[in-house]
């Protein structure tokens, strides 16, 4: 009799606990798309890794798509063409307030924050033979600033204006731009991405180059004009031949979703990412910053209800004005 009772109790316990751990997949799509940026940049690597992780663990066919970067990603999520977008918070704020260069006058009020990713610093690469080793040296030079609509393409022209530098600007993805530098078609490539930037690492391994950012004076001038940016120091040793740290500015990156994403799906995505940091760092080293403690780096974009539920379960208070 005792054996039968224990067995019955065990079966009952399994029956009672099963619904609590089962995922509620009501309304989940069969597939979802994550907007990234150009090949050779950090978004492309991070977004593809995230898509594979979601597909593997949550049973949703997730894929990453090459885009023009954060400005376009915000609009693609707003319109529902993409379910997740990777964005920097400067372009995201402009989209939120209807000042997006891609969709001026359209307030992107359907965007919801999922989780913090990492900081995006700004850097420049040029062949050493060009003699270009400071932003001031870019005056009159042919400079690519990443794909149109990306973070780099949005902010580098503003930096040049603040610093009173007038280069000849063009637009290209990271891999294409570094190839153009090597071939002498342009003089420099000014970009923004999580470090190390794979395209920079590749060109530095193959060619004598100068990789630089800002002087302290240039950094201060930019921060005084653009409070959405943060002071940042790029660690030394990330690129072959560059052992010393460099001063620059940065923007925080977040993954965002449409407000109509099912709450349970948003919850499971945030939980998956936040509780598997070692796996995320295998995707890209910048994910060392993809942790719950950085939720406060977002000051304006409401969090998706699924994200709010996860973070508050972990004891992190989300301000009422950021609950979407």
mmCIF file of C-alpha atoms in Angstrom:
data_model
loop_
_atom_site.group_PDB
_atom_site.id
_atom_site.type_symbol
_atom_site.label_atom_id
_atom_site.label_comp_id
_atom_site.label_asym_id
_atom_site.label_seq_id
_atom_site.Cartn_x
_atom_site.Cartn_y
_atom_site.Cartn_z
ATOM 1 C CA UNK A 1 0.000 0.000 0.000
ATOM 2 C CA UNK A 2 2.818 2.427 0.829
ATOM 3 C CA UNK A 3 4.415 1.900 -2.602
ATOM 4 C CA UNK A 4 1.096 2.541 -4.362
ATOM 5 C CA UNK A 5 0.543 5.731 -2.358
ATOM 6 C CA UNK A 6 4.008 7.104 -3.133
ATOM 7 C CA UNK A 7 3.616 6.311 -6.812
ATOM 8 C CA UNK A 8 0.235 7.971 -6.913
ATOM 9 C CA UNK A 9 1.580 11.040 -5.156
ATOM 10 C CA UNK A 10 4.490 11.221 -7.573
ATOM 11 C CA UNK A 11 2.187 11.026 -10.570
ATOM 12 C CA UNK A 12 -0.053 13.687 -9.081
ATOM 13 C CA UNK A 13 2.914 15.961 -8.478
ATOM 14 C CA UNK A 14 4.003 15.642 -12.106
ATOM 15 C CA UNK A 15 0.476 16.385 -13.271
ATOM 16 C CA UNK A 16 0.219 19.464 -11.071
ATOM 17 C CA UNK A 17 3.610 20.918 -11.980
ATOM 18 C CA UNK A 18 3.536 20.289 -15.733
ATOM 19 C CA UNK A 19 1.324 23.264 -16.666
ATOM 20 C CA UNK A 20 3.549 25.625 -14.655
ATOM 21 C CA UNK A 21 6.662 24.865 -16.683
ATOM 22 C CA UNK A 22 5.025 24.421 -20.086
ATOM 23 C CA UNK A 23 5.354 27.373 -22.427
ATOM 24 C CA UNK A 24 2.124 29.168 -23.289
ATOM 25 C CA UNK A 25 2.410 29.427 -27.072
ATOM 26 C CA UNK A 26 -0.974 30.981 -27.728
ATOM 27 C CA UNK A 27 -0.706 33.291 -30.705
ATOM 28 C CA UNK A 28 2.948 32.522 -31.381
ATOM 29 C CA UNK A 29 3.970 32.915 -35.043
ATOM 30 C CA UNK A 30 5.498 29.976 -36.866
ATOM 31 C CA UNK A 31 8.397 32.201 -37.899
ATOM 32 C CA UNK A 32 9.889 35.580 -37.055
ATOM 33 C CA UNK A 33 12.459 37.883 -38.621
ATOM 34 C CA UNK A 34 15.172 39.841 -36.825
ATOM 35 C CA UNK A 35 16.440 43.004 -38.504
ATOM 36 C CA UNK A 36 20.243 43.342 -38.228
ATOM 37 C CA UNK A 37 22.563 45.464 -40.430
ATOM 38 C CA UNK A 38 25.293 44.939 -43.037
ATOM 39 C CA UNK A 39 27.558 41.896 -43.184
ATOM 40 C CA UNK A 40 30.854 42.475 -41.413
ATOM 41 C CA UNK A 41 29.200 44.399 -38.582
ATOM 42 C CA UNK A 42 28.325 43.254 -35.069
ATOM 43 C CA UNK A 43 24.537 43.407 -35.572
ATOM 44 C CA UNK A 44 24.773 40.825 -38.355
ATOM 45 C CA UNK A 45 26.702 38.373 -36.157
ATOM 46 C CA UNK A 46 24.652 39.043 -33.008
ATOM 47 C CA UNK A 47 21.316 38.869 -34.841
ATOM 48 C CA UNK A 48 22.101 35.629 -36.655
ATOM 49 C CA UNK A 49 23.253 34.014 -33.414
ATOM 50 C CA UNK A 50 20.125 35.200 -31.620
ATOM 51 C CA UNK A 51 17.906 33.851 -34.398
ATOM 52 C CA UNK A 52 19.587 30.433 -34.238
ATOM 53 C CA UNK A 53 19.241 30.380 -30.433
ATOM 54 C CA UNK A 54 15.524 31.211 -30.588
ATOM 55 C CA UNK A 55 14.942 28.575 -33.268
ATOM 56 C CA UNK A 56 16.815 25.957 -31.256
ATOM 57 C CA UNK A 57 15.211 26.567 -27.868
ATOM 58 C CA UNK A 58 11.763 28.032 -28.501
ATOM 59 C CA UNK A 59 10.654 26.113 -31.582
ATOM 60 C CA UNK A 60 10.011 29.236 -33.659
ATOM 61 C CA UNK A 61 11.676 29.443 -37.067
ATOM 62 C CA UNK A 62 13.671 32.641 -36.519
ATOM 63 C CA UNK A 63 15.881 34.193 -39.172
ATOM 64 C CA UNK A 64 18.064 37.306 -39.382
ATOM 65 C CA UNK A 65 17.860 39.720 -42.294
ATOM 66 C CA UNK A 66 20.486 42.127 -43.608
ATOM 67 C CA UNK A 67 19.167 45.707 -43.383
ATOM 68 C CA UNK A 68 20.415 49.275 -43.380
ATOM 69 C CA UNK A 69 20.674 49.146 -39.588
ATOM 70 C CA UNK A 70 18.832 50.699 -36.637
ATOM 71 C CA UNK A 71 16.904 53.436 -38.468
ATOM 72 C CA UNK A 72 15.426 50.930 -40.901
ATOM 73 C CA UNK A 73 14.990 48.263 -38.210
ATOM 74 C CA UNK A 74 12.827 50.580 -36.101
ATOM 75 C CA UNK A 75 10.507 51.242 -39.043
ATOM 76 C CA UNK A 76 10.361 47.573 -40.074
ATOM 77 C CA UNK A 77 9.217 46.643 -36.557
ATOM 78 C CA UNK A 78 6.762 49.554 -36.434
ATOM 79 C CA UNK A 79 5.137 48.404 -39.683
ATOM 80 C CA UNK A 80 5.094 44.754 -38.589
ATOM 81 C CA UNK A 81 7.373 43.599 -41.410
ATOM 82 C CA UNK A 82 9.888 42.389 -38.806
ATOM 83 C CA UNK A 83 9.040 41.007 -35.399
ATOM 84 C CA UNK A 84 12.347 41.984 -33.730
ATOM 85 C CA UNK A 85 14.792 44.748 -34.562
ATOM 86 C CA UNK A 86 18.239 45.592 -33.229
ATOM 87 C CA UNK A 87 18.472 49.330 -32.609
ATOM 88 C CA UNK A 88 20.697 51.934 -31.042
ATOM 89 C CA UNK A 89 18.801 54.212 -28.697
ATOM 90 C CA UNK A 90 19.620 57.453 -30.517
ATOM 91 C CA UNK A 91 17.894 56.456 -33.778
ATOM 92 C CA UNK A 92 15.201 54.671 -31.742
ATOM 93 C CA UNK A 93 14.376 57.890 -29.909
ATOM 94 C CA UNK A 94 14.156 59.801 -33.174
ATOM 95 C CA UNK A 95 11.812 57.123 -34.566
ATOM 96 C CA UNK A 96 9.721 57.176 -31.365
ATOM 97 C CA UNK A 97 9.279 60.951 -31.619
ATOM 98 C CA UNK A 98 8.566 61.047 -35.353
ATOM 99 C CA UNK A 99 11.960 62.374 -36.399
ATOM 100 C CA UNK A 100 13.275 59.301 -38.212
ATOM 101 C CA UNK A 101 15.164 60.106 -41.404
ATOM 102 C CA UNK A 102 13.445 57.136 -43.037
ATOM 103 C CA UNK A 103 9.868 57.983 -41.983
ATOM 104 C CA UNK A 104 9.783 61.648 -40.937
ATOM 105 C CA UNK A 105 6.625 62.695 -39.128
ATOM 106 C CA UNK A 106 5.657 59.106 -38.241
ATOM 107 C CA UNK A 107 5.819 58.463 -34.501
ATOM 108 C CA UNK A 108 6.892 54.835 -33.989
ATOM 109 C CA UNK A 109 4.675 54.299 -30.957
ATOM 110 C CA UNK A 110 4.291 50.542 -31.464
ATOM 111 C CA UNK A 111 7.929 49.823 -30.562
ATOM 112 C CA UNK A 112 8.580 48.034 -27.280
ATOM 113 C CA UNK A 113 11.933 47.275 -25.647
ATOM 114 C CA UNK A 114 12.856 43.645 -25.004
ATOM 115 C CA UNK A 115 16.369 43.628 -23.516
ATOM 116 C CA UNK A 116 19.655 45.580 -23.446
ATOM 117 C CA UNK A 117 22.377 44.347 -25.792
ATOM 118 C CA UNK A 118 25.650 46.301 -25.586
ATOM 119 C CA UNK A 119 27.233 49.644 -26.346
ATOM 120 C CA UNK A 120 28.160 50.725 -29.866
ATOM 121 C CA UNK A 121 31.346 52.823 -30.030
ATOM 122 C CA UNK A 122 32.509 54.814 -33.055
ATOM 123 C CA UNK A 123 35.852 54.188 -34.813
ATOM 124 C CA UNK A 124 37.654 54.923 -38.092
ATOM 125 C CA UNK A 125 39.999 52.793 -40.194
ATOM 126 C CA UNK A 126 42.334 53.994 -42.976
ATOM 127 C CA UNK A 127 45.409 52.561 -44.675
ATOM 128 C CA UNK A 128 48.585 53.672 -42.933
ATOM 129 C CA UNK A 129 49.950 54.858 -46.274
ATOM 130 C CA UNK A 130 47.165 57.464 -46.424
ATOM 131 C CA UNK A 131 48.613 59.357 -43.461
ATOM 132 C CA UNK A 132 45.123 59.614 -41.951
ATOM 133 C CA UNK A 133 45.297 59.122 -38.191
ATOM 134 C CA UNK A 134 42.916 61.729 -36.739
ATOM 135 C CA UNK A 135 39.351 62.809 -37.496
ATOM 136 C CA UNK A 136 40.707 66.201 -38.548
ATOM 137 C CA UNK A 137 42.671 64.429 -41.297
ATOM 138 C CA UNK A 138 39.393 63.393 -42.939
ATOM 139 C CA UNK A 139 38.721 66.907 -44.246
ATOM 140 C CA UNK A 140 38.305 66.699 -48.024
ATOM 141 C CA UNK A 141 38.817 62.922 -48.008
ATOM 142 C CA UNK A 142 36.490 60.226 -49.355
ATOM 143 C CA UNK A 143 34.913 58.617 -46.291
ATOM 144 C CA UNK A 144 32.320 55.821 -46.138
ATOM 145 C CA UNK A 145 30.023 55.903 -43.096
ATOM 146 C CA UNK A 146 28.286 52.538 -43.314
ATOM 147 C CA UNK A 147 24.942 51.829 -44.986
ATOM 148 C CA UNK A 148 22.432 54.660 -45.360
ATOM 149 C CA UNK A 149 20.034 54.620 -42.425
ATOM 150 C CA UNK A 150 22.495 52.976 -40.049
ATOM 151 C CA UNK A 151 23.805 54.371 -36.786
ATOM 152 C CA UNK A 152 27.159 55.319 -38.289
ATOM 153 C CA UNK A 153 25.543 57.018 -41.290
ATOM 154 C CA UNK A 154 23.272 58.960 -38.942
ATOM 155 C CA UNK A 155 25.877 60.116 -36.444
ATOM 156 C CA UNK A 156 29.187 60.526 -38.291
ATOM 157 C CA UNK A 157 27.913 63.462 -40.382
ATOM 158 C CA UNK A 158 26.806 65.094 -37.118
ATOM 159 C CA UNK A 159 30.239 64.508 -35.583
ATOM 160 C CA UNK A 160 31.888 66.059 -38.635
ATOM 161 C CA UNK A 161 29.643 69.099 -38.281
ATOM 162 C CA UNK A 162 30.477 69.512 -34.581
ATOM 163 C CA UNK A 163 34.199 69.149 -35.275
ATOM 164 C CA UNK A 164 34.024 71.339 -38.402
ATOM 165 C CA UNK A 165 35.402 68.641 -40.680
ATOM 166 C CA UNK A 166 34.067 68.330 -44.243
ATOM 167 C CA UNK A 167 34.823 64.981 -45.904
ATOM 168 C CA UNK A 168 33.202 63.602 -49.068
ATOM 169 C CA UNK A 169 30.726 61.095 -47.638
ATOM 170 C CA UNK A 170 29.583 57.833 -49.223
ATOM 171 C CA UNK A 171 27.562 54.876 -47.978
ATOM 172 C CA UNK A 172 28.416 51.167 -47.963
ATOM 173 C CA UNK A 173 28.140 48.085 -45.776
ATOM 174 C CA UNK A 174 31.053 47.151 -43.545
ATOM 175 C CA UNK A 175 32.601 44.491 -45.777
ATOM 176 C CA UNK A 176 32.194 46.586 -48.925
ATOM 177 C CA UNK A 177 33.607 49.691 -47.244
ATOM 178 C CA UNK A 178 36.740 47.949 -45.974
ATOM 179 C CA UNK A 179 37.281 46.478 -49.450
ATOM 180 C CA UNK A 180 37.010 49.981 -50.895
ATOM 181 C CA UNK A 181 39.626 51.203 -48.408
ATOM 182 C CA UNK A 182 41.996 48.401 -49.416
ATOM 183 C CA UNK A 183 41.442 49.090 -53.129
ATOM 184 C CA UNK A 184 42.000 52.824 -52.752
ATOM 185 C CA UNK A 185 38.461 53.682 -53.849
ATOM 186 C CA UNK A 186 37.895 55.600 -50.610
ATOM 187 C CA UNK A 187 40.320 57.048 -48.078
ATOM 188 C CA UNK A 188 38.715 55.907 -44.817
ATOM 189 C CA UNK A 189 35.797 54.031 -43.287
ATOM 190 C CA UNK A 190 34.087 55.617 -40.261
ATOM 191 C CA UNK A 191 31.805 53.110 -38.582
ATOM 192 C CA UNK A 192 29.925 52.194 -35.418
ATOM 193 C CA UNK A 193 29.511 48.666 -34.076
ATOM 194 C CA UNK A 194 30.166 46.509 -31.051
ATOM 195 C CA UNK A 195 33.865 45.883 -30.671
ATOM 196 C CA UNK A 196 35.821 44.175 -31.972
ATOM 197 C CA UNK A 197 34.349 45.103 -35.358
ATOM 198 C CA UNK A 198 34.978 42.041 -37.507
ATOM 199 C CA UNK A 199 35.575 44.040 -40.689
ATOM 200 C CA UNK A 200 38.183 46.178 -38.886
ATOM 201 C CA UNK A 201 39.869 43.107 -37.449
ATOM 202 C CA UNK A 202 40.122 41.552 -40.903
ATOM 203 C CA UNK A 203 41.613 44.583 -42.639
ATOM 204 C CA UNK A 204 44.044 45.129 -39.739
ATOM 205 C CA UNK A 205 45.243 41.526 -40.053
ATOM 206 C CA UNK A 206 45.838 41.897 -43.803
ATOM 207 C CA UNK A 207 47.107 45.481 -44.210
ATOM 208 C CA UNK A 208 49.076 48.190 -42.368
ATOM 209 C CA UNK A 209 46.271 50.451 -41.127
ATOM 210 C CA UNK A 210 45.475 53.223 -38.695
ATOM 211 C CA UNK A 211 42.485 52.612 -36.457
ATOM 212 C CA UNK A 212 41.486 55.608 -34.351
ATOM 213 C CA UNK A 213 38.591 57.404 -32.690
ATOM 214 C CA UNK A 214 38.599 60.809 -30.922
ATOM 215 C CA UNK A 215 40.935 62.951 -28.898
ATOM 216 C CA UNK A 216 39.720 63.956 -25.434
ATOM 217 C CA UNK A 217 38.873 67.426 -26.764
ATOM 218 C CA UNK A 218 36.900 66.000 -29.696
ATOM 219 C CA UNK A 219 35.098 63.596 -27.385
ATOM 220 C CA UNK A 220 34.049 66.421 -25.054
ATOM 221 C CA UNK A 221 32.824 68.611 -27.916
ATOM 222 C CA UNK A 222 30.598 65.794 -29.190
ATOM 223 C CA UNK A 223 29.214 64.896 -25.750
ATOM 224 C CA UNK A 224 28.395 68.539 -25.043
ATOM 225 C CA UNK A 225 26.246 68.668 -28.196
ATOM 226 C CA UNK A 226 24.679 65.186 -28.034
ATOM 227 C CA UNK A 227 23.634 64.088 -24.533
ATOM 228 C CA UNK A 228 22.196 60.785 -25.837
ATOM 229 C CA UNK A 229 25.787 59.599 -26.337
ATOM 230 C CA UNK A 230 28.061 58.218 -23.625
ATOM 231 C CA UNK A 231 31.797 58.381 -22.977
ATOM 232 C CA UNK A 232 33.498 55.104 -23.887
ATOM 233 C CA UNK A 233 37.015 53.685 -23.938
ATOM 234 C CA UNK A 234 37.761 50.960 -26.466
ATOM 235 C CA UNK A 235 40.049 48.374 -24.848
ATOM 236 C CA UNK A 236 43.528 47.917 -26.260
ATOM 237 C CA UNK A 237 44.508 44.710 -28.011
ATOM 238 C CA UNK A 238 41.275 44.157 -29.917
ATOM 239 C CA UNK A 239 42.966 44.662 -33.285
ATOM 240 C CA UNK A 240 46.339 43.445 -34.460
ATOM 241 C CA UNK A 241 48.931 46.169 -33.901
ATOM 242 C CA UNK A 242 46.803 48.331 -31.581
ATOM 243 C CA UNK A 243 47.705 47.562 -27.948
ATOM 244 C CA UNK A 244 46.490 50.851 -26.443
ATOM 245 C CA UNK A 245 42.934 51.879 -25.474
ATOM 246 C CA UNK A 246 41.164 54.611 -27.453
ATOM 247 C CA UNK A 247 38.717 57.286 -26.284
ATOM 248 C CA UNK A 248 35.442 57.537 -28.175
ATOM 249 C CA UNK A 249 31.681 57.912 -27.702
ATOM 250 C CA UNK A 250 28.995 55.249 -27.780
ATOM 251 C CA UNK A 251 25.273 54.514 -27.911
ATOM 252 C CA UNK A 252 23.427 51.701 -26.159
ATOM 253 C CA UNK A 253 21.772 49.001 -28.258
ATOM 254 C CA UNK A 254 18.495 47.263 -27.441
ATOM 255 C CA UNK A 255 16.430 44.547 -29.038
ATOM 256 C CA UNK A 256 12.919 45.810 -29.711
ATOM 257 C CA UNK A 257 9.658 44.191 -30.745
ATOM 258 C CA UNK A 258 6.196 45.272 -31.883
ATOM 259 C CA UNK A 259 3.703 45.826 -29.085
ATOM 260 C CA UNK A 260 1.471 43.078 -30.558
ATOM 261 C CA UNK A 261 4.054 40.322 -30.037
ATOM 262 C CA UNK A 262 2.386 37.744 -27.739
ATOM 263 C CA UNK A 263 3.344 38.447 -24.134
ATOM 264 C CA UNK A 264 4.414 34.856 -23.535
ATOM 265 C CA UNK A 265 6.743 34.898 -26.555
ATOM 266 C CA UNK A 266 8.382 38.160 -25.477
ATOM 267 C CA UNK A 267 8.781 36.717 -21.970
ATOM 268 C CA UNK A 268 10.439 33.536 -23.243
ATOM 269 C CA UNK A 269 12.798 35.413 -25.576
ATOM 270 C CA UNK A 270 13.931 37.755 -22.792
ATOM 271 C CA UNK A 271 14.323 34.846 -20.367
ATOM 272 C CA UNK A 272 16.321 32.851 -22.921
ATOM 273 C CA UNK A 273 18.755 35.697 -23.552
ATOM 274 C CA UNK A 274 19.074 36.944 -19.965
ATOM 275 C CA UNK A 275 19.649 33.506 -18.430
ATOM 276 C CA UNK A 276 22.183 32.200 -20.952
ATOM 277 C CA UNK A 277 24.900 34.833 -21.031
ATOM 278 C CA UNK A 278 27.666 32.311 -21.693
ATOM 279 C CA UNK A 279 25.857 31.182 -24.841
ATOM 280 C CA UNK A 280 25.282 34.795 -25.884
ATOM 281 C CA UNK A 281 28.992 35.593 -25.432
ATOM 282 C CA UNK A 282 29.795 32.673 -27.738
ATOM 283 C CA UNK A 283 27.768 34.512 -30.386
ATOM 284 C CA UNK A 284 29.718 37.753 -29.844
ATOM 285 C CA UNK A 285 31.893 39.012 -27.001
ATOM 286 C CA UNK A 286 29.854 42.234 -26.755
ATOM 287 C CA UNK A 287 27.105 40.154 -25.143
ATOM 288 C CA UNK A 288 29.054 40.419 -21.889
ATOM 289 C CA UNK A 289 26.893 43.554 -21.522
ATOM 290 C CA UNK A 290 23.661 41.708 -22.359
ATOM 291 C CA UNK A 291 22.608 41.402 -18.720
ATOM 292 C CA UNK A 292 19.553 42.422 -16.633
ATOM 293 C CA UNK A 293 21.503 45.088 -14.772
ATOM 294 C CA UNK A 294 21.560 47.253 -17.889
ATOM 295 C CA UNK A 295 17.800 47.634 -18.288
ATOM 296 C CA UNK A 296 18.188 51.146 -16.866
ATOM 297 C CA UNK A 297 20.111 52.227 -19.973
ATOM 298 C CA UNK A 298 16.725 52.771 -21.621
ATOM 299 C CA UNK A 299 15.039 55.969 -20.430
ATOM 300 C CA UNK A 300 12.143 56.452 -22.875
ATOM 301 C CA UNK A 301 10.985 53.311 -24.713
ATOM 302 C CA UNK A 302 8.303 51.263 -22.904
ATOM 303 C CA UNK A 303 9.228 47.666 -22.208
ATOM 304 C CA UNK A 304 7.052 44.957 -23.679
ATOM 305 C CA UNK A 305 4.719 43.456 -21.027
ATOM 306 C CA UNK A 306 6.503 40.117 -21.433
ATOM 307 C CA UNK A 307 9.833 41.791 -20.674
ATOM 308 C CA UNK A 308 8.329 43.654 -17.705
ATOM 309 C CA UNK A 309 7.038 40.364 -16.290
ATOM 310 C CA UNK A 310 10.442 38.709 -16.597
ATOM 311 C CA UNK A 311 12.485 41.551 -15.094
ATOM 312 C CA UNK A 312 10.063 42.099 -12.209
ATOM 313 C CA UNK A 313 10.121 38.380 -11.427
ATOM 314 C CA UNK A 314 13.886 38.865 -11.035
ATOM 315 C CA UNK A 315 13.384 41.749 -8.615
ATOM 316 C CA UNK A 316 14.156 44.535 -11.108
ATOM 317 C CA UNK A 317 11.724 47.425 -10.889
ATOM 318 C CA UNK A 318 10.572 48.864 -14.200
ATOM 319 C CA UNK A 319 9.298 52.465 -13.815
ATOM 320 C CA UNK A 320 5.586 52.871 -14.488
ATOM 321 C CA UNK A 321 6.244 55.173 -17.443
ATOM 322 C CA UNK A 322 8.294 52.394 -19.091
ATOM 323 C CA UNK A 323 5.660 49.694 -18.825
ATOM 324 C CA UNK A 324 4.136 49.119 -22.240
#
